[in-house]
Amino acid sequence: MGRQPCCDKVGLKRGPWTIEEDHKLMNFILNNGIHCWRMVPKLAGLLRCGKSCRLRWINYLRPDLKRGAFTETEENQIIQLHTCLGNRWSKIASHFPGRTDNEIKNHWNTRIKKRLKHLGVDPLTHKPIEQKENIEENKQTITREDSSSSISQGQEESQDSGLEAKLQQDGNGNKGFPEFNDKLQNVPELAGFDETNDLLKNYEMFCGSLDLGTFLLNQGTNTSNTSTSNSYSTSSFSVEESNNPSISIGESIQEHSLQKWVDSVDSMLSWDGFNNLEQDLFFF
DNA sequence: AAGCAGTCCAACCGCGGTTCT
DNA sequence: AAGAACCGCGGTTGGACTGCT
């Protein structure tokens, strides 16, 4: 009854992958494609569980991965997408060919979050922190006053809803962010940077009367116009393929030019470990 | 030079939905 | 139909690295 277990965890290796392990996994997937992650480590001769192999392939070995630092444009797009998608990293990553959800998640947690906080923006709600705090303070003040005065419950609700409306109004149309704008100008290491302006623009857009659907459509259009994504769209590996393990990647490679991919691999600077391997060893 | 704190990121863990027997 | 594994996702962790004191 039921399926076979994915792996017996006894005797399985954990921790960082060695170049040899990477080599084995890559060779196997390039030659056979991905049909069942459970079988991959066994057939590839690896002492890893299928889950670990999948993660390694998706986050590091996949040939269509885009390496290097995030560009300003990408960073801004992440912020924009996070505004409407929240922490759904895989959804966000699907908008960035060659980027993994893990990579974007890490970048968000280590860089973008800090930048937003520095700018006085709550990374969770994408609302100005100070104003949010002020509203909370106002609410508390009202509550305190309520307890000592004879304001009816209905009045209280109307006041609360008024505050929320104010918050909403402040959130919409960035005109309600004077402190936020001032803060932007007063951050020494950020003032004058284009990225600051971009961030501000983003928040103006999202806090303003932005038609999200139109925006995302435009983003898609813009993205497809960039040289980067063009290179990916013409690559032998499409995003759809890489995100869909049910499609045989090996077949995809065989159908397209393997040499094309090899060429693209050469340009991946971070593959330092592999660069030390002989080419013929790599693709024996 | 040593110790410490902060940063970054690869890898692991656990959960929920899906698929299979 | 039920139970168990598979798969993908998001959260978290651990260790390498860097900069400061």
Coordinates of C-alpha atoms (C1' of nucleotides) in Angstrom, one line a residue:
Chain A
M1 CA 0.0 0.0 0.0
G2 CA 1.2 3.5 -0.7
R3 CA 4.5 4.3 -2.3
Q4 CA 8.0 3.3 -1.7
P5 CA 9.9 5.6 0.7
C6 CA 11.7 8.4 -1.0
C7 CA 15.0 7.5 0.8
D8 CA 16.1 5.7 3.9
K9 CA 18.0 8.5 5.6
V10 CA 20.5 6.1 7.1
G11 CA 23.9 6.4 5.5
L12 CA 23.0 9.4 3.4
K13 CA 25.4 12.2 3.1
R14 CA 24.5 15.7 4.2
G15 CA 26.1 19.1 4.1
P16 CA 27.9 20.9 1.4
W17 CA 28.2 19.2 -2.0
T18 CA 31.6 18.3 -3.3
I19 CA 32.6 19.0 -6.9
E20 CA 32.6 15.3 -7.5
E21 CA 29.0 15.0 -6.4
D22 CA 28.0 17.9 -8.5
H23 CA 29.8 16.3 -11.4
K24 CA 27.9 13.0 -10.9
L25 CA 24.5 14.7 -10.6
M26 CA 25.0 16.9 -13.6
N27 CA 26.2 14.1 -15.8
F28 CA 23.3 12.0 -14.8
I29 CA 20.7 14.7 -15.4
L30 CA 22.2 15.8 -18.7
N31 CA 22.3 12.2 -19.9
N32 CA 19.0 11.0 -18.6
G33 CA 16.9 13.9 -17.7
I34 CA 14.7 14.1 -14.6
H35 CA 11.9 11.6 -14.4
C36 CA 11.9 10.8 -10.7
W37 CA 14.0 12.6 -8.1
R38 CA 13.8 9.5 -5.8
M39 CA 15.7 7.5 -8.3
V40 CA 18.3 10.1 -9.2
P41 CA 20.7 9.6 -6.4
K42 CA 20.6 5.8 -6.8
L43 CA 21.2 5.9 -10.5
A44 CA 23.7 8.7 -10.3
G45 CA 25.7 6.9 -7.6
L46 CA 25.1 9.6 -5.0
L47 CA 24.7 9.1 -1.2
R48 CA 22.1 11.8 -1.1
C49 CA 18.3 11.8 -0.9
G50 CA 16.3 12.8 -3.9
K51 CA 15.2 16.0 -2.2
S52 CA 18.7 17.1 -1.7
C53 CA 19.6 16.4 -5.4
R54 CA 16.6 18.3 -6.6
L55 CA 17.6 21.3 -4.4
R56 CA 21.1 21.2 -5.6
W57 CA 20.1 21.1 -9.2
I58 CA 17.5 23.8 -9.0
N59 CA 19.5 26.2 -6.9
Y60 CA 23.0 25.7 -8.2
L61 CA 23.6 23.3 -11.1
R62 CA 20.8 24.2 -13.4
P63 CA 22.5 25.5 -16.6
D64 CA 20.1 28.3 -17.1
L65 CA 20.8 30.0 -13.8
K66 CA 21.7 33.6 -13.9
R67 CA 24.7 34.3 -11.7
G68 CA 25.9 37.4 -10.1
A69 CA 24.5 40.2 -8.1
F70 CA 21.0 41.4 -8.6
T71 CA 20.6 44.5 -10.7
E72 CA 18.7 47.6 -9.6
T73 CA 16.0 46.7 -11.9
E74 CA 15.7 43.2 -10.6
E75 CA 15.7 44.5 -7.0
N76 CA 13.0 47.0 -7.7
Q77 CA 10.9 44.3 -9.5
I78 CA 11.3 42.0 -6.5
I79 CA 10.0 44.8 -4.2
Q80 CA 7.1 45.4 -6.6
L81 CA 6.2 41.8 -6.9
H82 CA 6.5 41.3 -3.1
T83 CA 4.0 44.0 -2.6
C84 CA 1.3 42.0 -4.3
L85 CA 2.5 38.4 -3.9
G86 CA 4.0 38.5 -0.4
N87 CA 6.4 35.8 0.5
R88 CA 5.5 33.6 -2.4
W89 CA 9.1 33.4 -3.5
S90 CA 8.5 30.8 -6.2
K91 CA 5.9 33.0 -7.8
I92 CA 8.2 36.0 -7.6
A93 CA 11.1 33.9 -9.0
S94 CA 9.0 32.9 -11.9
H95 CA 9.2 36.5 -13.1
F96 CA 13.0 36.3 -13.1
P97 CA 14.5 33.9 -15.6
G98 CA 17.6 32.2 -14.2
R99 CA 16.9 33.3 -10.6
T100 CA 15.9 30.8 -8.0
D101 CA 13.3 31.3 -5.3
N102 CA 16.0 30.6 -2.7
E103 CA 18.2 33.3 -4.2
I104 CA 15.5 35.8 -4.2
K105 CA 14.4 34.9 -0.7
N106 CA 18.0 35.3 0.6
H107 CA 18.4 38.6 -1.2
W108 CA 15.2 39.8 0.3
N109 CA 16.1 38.8 3.8
T110 CA 19.7 40.1 3.7
R111 CA 19.5 43.2 1.6
I112 CA 16.2 44.5 0.5
K113 CA 14.5 44.2 3.9
K114 CA 17.3 46.3 5.4
R115 CA 17.0 48.9 2.6
L116 CA 13.3 49.2 3.1
K117 CA 13.7 49.6 6.9
H118 CA 16.4 52.1 6.3
L119 CA 13.9 54.0 4.1
G120 CA 11.3 53.8 6.8
V121 CA 9.2 51.3 5.1
D122 CA 7.8 48.2 6.7
P123 CA 9.0 45.2 4.6
L124 CA 5.9 43.2 5.5
T125 CA 3.2 45.7 4.9
H126 CA 5.1 48.0 2.5
K127 CA 3.7 50.9 4.5
P128 CA 5.7 53.7 6.1
I129 CA 6.8 52.6 9.5
E130 CA 6.5 55.9 11.3
Q131 CA 3.0 56.5 10.1
K132 CA 1.9 53.1 11.0
E133 CA 3.3 53.6 14.5
N134 CA 1.6 57.0 14.7
I135 CA -1.7 55.4 13.8
E136 CA -1.2 52.8 16.5
E137 CA -0.4 55.5 19.0
N138 CA -3.5 57.4 17.9
K139 CA -5.6 54.3 18.3
Q140 CA -4.2 53.8 21.8
T141 CA -4.8 57.4 22.7
I142 CA -8.4 57.2 21.5
T143 CA -8.9 54.0 23.5
R144 CA -7.5 55.6 26.6
E145 CA -9.7 58.6 26.0
D146 CA -12.6 56.4 25.4
S147 CA -12.2 54.7 28.7
S148 CA -12.2 58.0 30.5
S149 CA -14.9 59.7 28.4
S150 CA -18.4 58.8 27.4
I151 CA -17.9 58.2 23.7
S152 CA -20.2 55.6 22.5
Q153 CA -19.1 52.4 20.8
G154 CA -20.4 53.6 17.5
Q155 CA -18.3 56.7 17.7
E156 CA -15.3 54.7 18.5
E157 CA -15.8 52.5 15.5
S158 CA -16.2 55.6 13.3
Q159 CA -13.0 57.0 14.7
D160 CA -11.2 53.8 14.1
S161 CA -12.5 53.5 10.6
G162 CA -11.6 57.1 10.1
L163 CA -8.0 56.3 11.1
E164 CA -7.9 53.3 8.8
A165 CA -9.3 55.5 6.0
K166 CA -6.5 58.0 6.8
L167 CA -4.0 55.2 6.7
Q168 CA -5.5 54.0 3.5
Q169 CA -5.4 57.5 2.1
D170 CA -1.9 58.0 3.3
G171 CA -1.0 54.7 1.7
N172 CA -2.6 55.6 -1.5
G173 CA -1.1 58.6 -3.4
N174 CA 2.3 59.1 -2.0
K175 CA 1.3 62.7 -1.1
G176 CA 0.6 61.2 2.3
F177 CA 4.2 60.3 2.8
P178 CA 5.9 63.6 3.6
E179 CA 8.0 62.1 6.4
F180 CA 8.9 59.2 4.1
N181 CA 10.0 61.5 1.4
D182 CA 12.0 63.7 3.8
K183 CA 13.7 60.6 5.2
L184 CA 14.7 59.5 1.8
Q185 CA 16.4 62.8 1.2
N186 CA 18.0 62.7 4.6
V187 CA 19.6 59.3 4.3
P188 CA 23.2 60.4 3.5
E189 CA 24.5 57.2 1.9
L190 CA 21.4 56.8 -0.2
A191 CA 20.5 60.3 -1.2
G192 CA 21.4 61.0 -4.8
F193 CA 21.5 57.3 -5.8
D194 CA 19.3 56.3 -8.7
E195 CA 18.2 53.3 -6.8
T196 CA 16.7 55.6 -4.1
N197 CA 14.7 57.3 -6.8
D198 CA 13.6 54.0 -8.2
L199 CA 12.5 52.8 -4.8
L200 CA 10.6 56.0 -4.3
K201 CA 9.0 55.6 -7.7
N202 CA 8.0 52.1 -6.9
Y203 CA 6.3 53.1 -3.8
E204 CA 4.6 56.0 -5.5
M205 CA 3.3 53.5 -8.0
F206 CA 2.1 51.0 -5.5
C207 CA 0.8 53.3 -3.0
G208 CA -0.9 55.3 -5.7
S209 CA -3.6 54.4 -8.1
L210 CA -1.7 51.7 -9.8
D211 CA -3.4 49.2 -12.1
L212 CA -1.5 46.1 -11.0
G213 CA -2.6 44.0 -13.9
T214 CA -1.4 46.5 -16.4
F215 CA 1.8 47.0 -14.5
L216 CA 2.6 43.3 -14.4
L217 CA 1.7 43.1 -18.0
N218 CA 4.1 45.9 -18.7
Q219 CA 6.8 44.3 -16.6
G220 CA 6.5 41.2 -18.6
T221 CA 6.8 43.1 -21.8
N222 CA 9.7 45.1 -20.5
T223 CA 11.4 42.0 -19.2
S224 CA 11.1 40.3 -22.5
N225 CA 12.7 43.3 -24.1
T226 CA 15.8 43.1 -22.0
S227 CA 18.9 41.6 -23.6
T228 CA 19.3 39.3 -20.6
S229 CA 15.9 37.7 -20.9
N230 CA 16.4 37.5 -24.6
S231 CA 19.4 35.4 -24.1
Y232 CA 17.4 33.2 -21.9
S233 CA 14.5 32.9 -24.2
T234 CA 16.9 31.7 -26.9
S235 CA 18.7 29.4 -24.6
S236 CA 18.3 25.7 -24.9
F237 CA 16.8 25.8 -21.4
S238 CA 13.5 27.6 -21.0
V239 CA 12.2 28.7 -17.6
E240 CA 9.2 26.5 -18.1
E241 CA 11.4 23.5 -18.7
S242 CA 13.6 24.2 -15.7
N243 CA 10.6 24.7 -13.5
N244 CA 8.8 21.7 -14.6
P245 CA 10.6 18.5 -13.7
S246 CA 8.1 16.4 -15.5
I247 CA 9.7 17.6 -18.7
S248 CA 12.8 15.7 -19.6
I249 CA 15.6 18.1 -19.5
G250 CA 17.9 15.6 -21.1
E251 CA 15.6 15.3 -24.1
S252 CA 15.5 19.0 -24.3
I253 CA 19.2 19.2 -24.5
Q254 CA 19.4 16.5 -27.0
E255 CA 16.9 18.2 -29.2
H256 CA 18.8 21.5 -29.0
S257 CA 22.4 22.0 -29.4
L258 CA 24.4 20.7 -26.5
Q259 CA 27.4 22.7 -27.7
K260 CA 25.3 25.9 -27.3
W261 CA 24.8 25.1 -23.7
V262 CA 28.5 24.3 -23.2
D263 CA 29.3 27.7 -24.6
S264 CA 26.9 29.3 -22.2
V265 CA 28.4 27.4 -19.3
D266 CA 31.8 28.8 -20.1
S267 CA 30.5 32.3 -19.5
M268 CA 29.3 31.4 -16.1
L269 CA 32.0 33.0 -13.9
S270 CA 30.9 31.4 -10.7
W271 CA 31.5 27.9 -11.9
D272 CA 35.1 28.2 -10.7
G273 CA 35.1 24.6 -9.4
F274 CA 34.1 23.2 -12.8
N275 CA 36.5 25.4 -14.7
N276 CA 39.2 23.3 -13.2
L277 CA 37.9 20.2 -14.6
E278 CA 38.9 18.9 -18.0
Q279 CA 36.1 19.4 -20.6
D280 CA 36.3 15.9 -21.8
L281 CA 36.1 14.7 -18.2
F282 CA 33.1 16.9 -17.7
F283 CA 31.2 15.5 -20.7
F284 CA 32.6 12.1 -21.0
Chain B
dA1 C1' 47.1 38.8 15.9
dA2 C1' 43.0 37.5 18.2
dG3 C1' 38.4 37.9 19.2
dC4 C1' 34.0 39.4 18.2
dA5 C1' 30.0 40.8 15.5
dG6 C1' 27.7 41.2 11.3
dT7 C1' 26.7 39.5 6.6
dC8 C1' 25.8 36.3 3.2
dC9 C1' 24.1 32.1 1.2
dA10 C1' 23.9 27.1 0.6
dA11 C1' 21.5 23.6 2.6
dC12 C1' 18.3 21.6 5.7
dC13 C1' 13.7 21.1 7.9
dG14 C1' 8.9 20.7 8.2
dC15 C1' 4.5 21.4 6.2
dG16 C1' 0.7 21.1 2.9
dG17 C1' -1.1 19.7 -1.5
dT18 C1' -0.7 16.2 -4.9
dT19 C1' -0.1 11.7 -6.7
dC20 C1' 0.3 6.9 -6.5
dT21 C1' -0.6 2.1 -4.9
Chain C
dA1 C1' -11.3 5.3 -0.3
dA2 C1' -7.4 5.4 2.5
dG3 C1' -2.9 5.6 3.5
dA4 C1' 1.6 6.7 2.4
dA5 C1' 5.2 8.8 -0.5
dC6 C1' 6.4 12.5 -3.6
dC7 C1' 7.0 17.2 -4.6
dG8 C1' 7.4 22.0 -4.0
dC9 C1' 7.5 25.7 -1.0
dG10 C1' 8.7 28.9 2.7
dG11 C1' 11.2 29.4 7.0
dT12 C1' 15.3 28.6 9.4
dT13 C1' 20.0 27.3 10.4
dG14 C1' 25.0 26.8 10.2
dG15 C1' 29.3 27.9 8.6
dA16 C1' 32.4 30.7 5.8
dC17 C1' 33.7 35.1 5.1
dT18 C1' 34.6 40.1 6.2
dG19 C1' 35.4 44.1 8.8
dC20 C1' 36.0 46.3 13.1
dT21 C1' 38.1 46.8 17.7

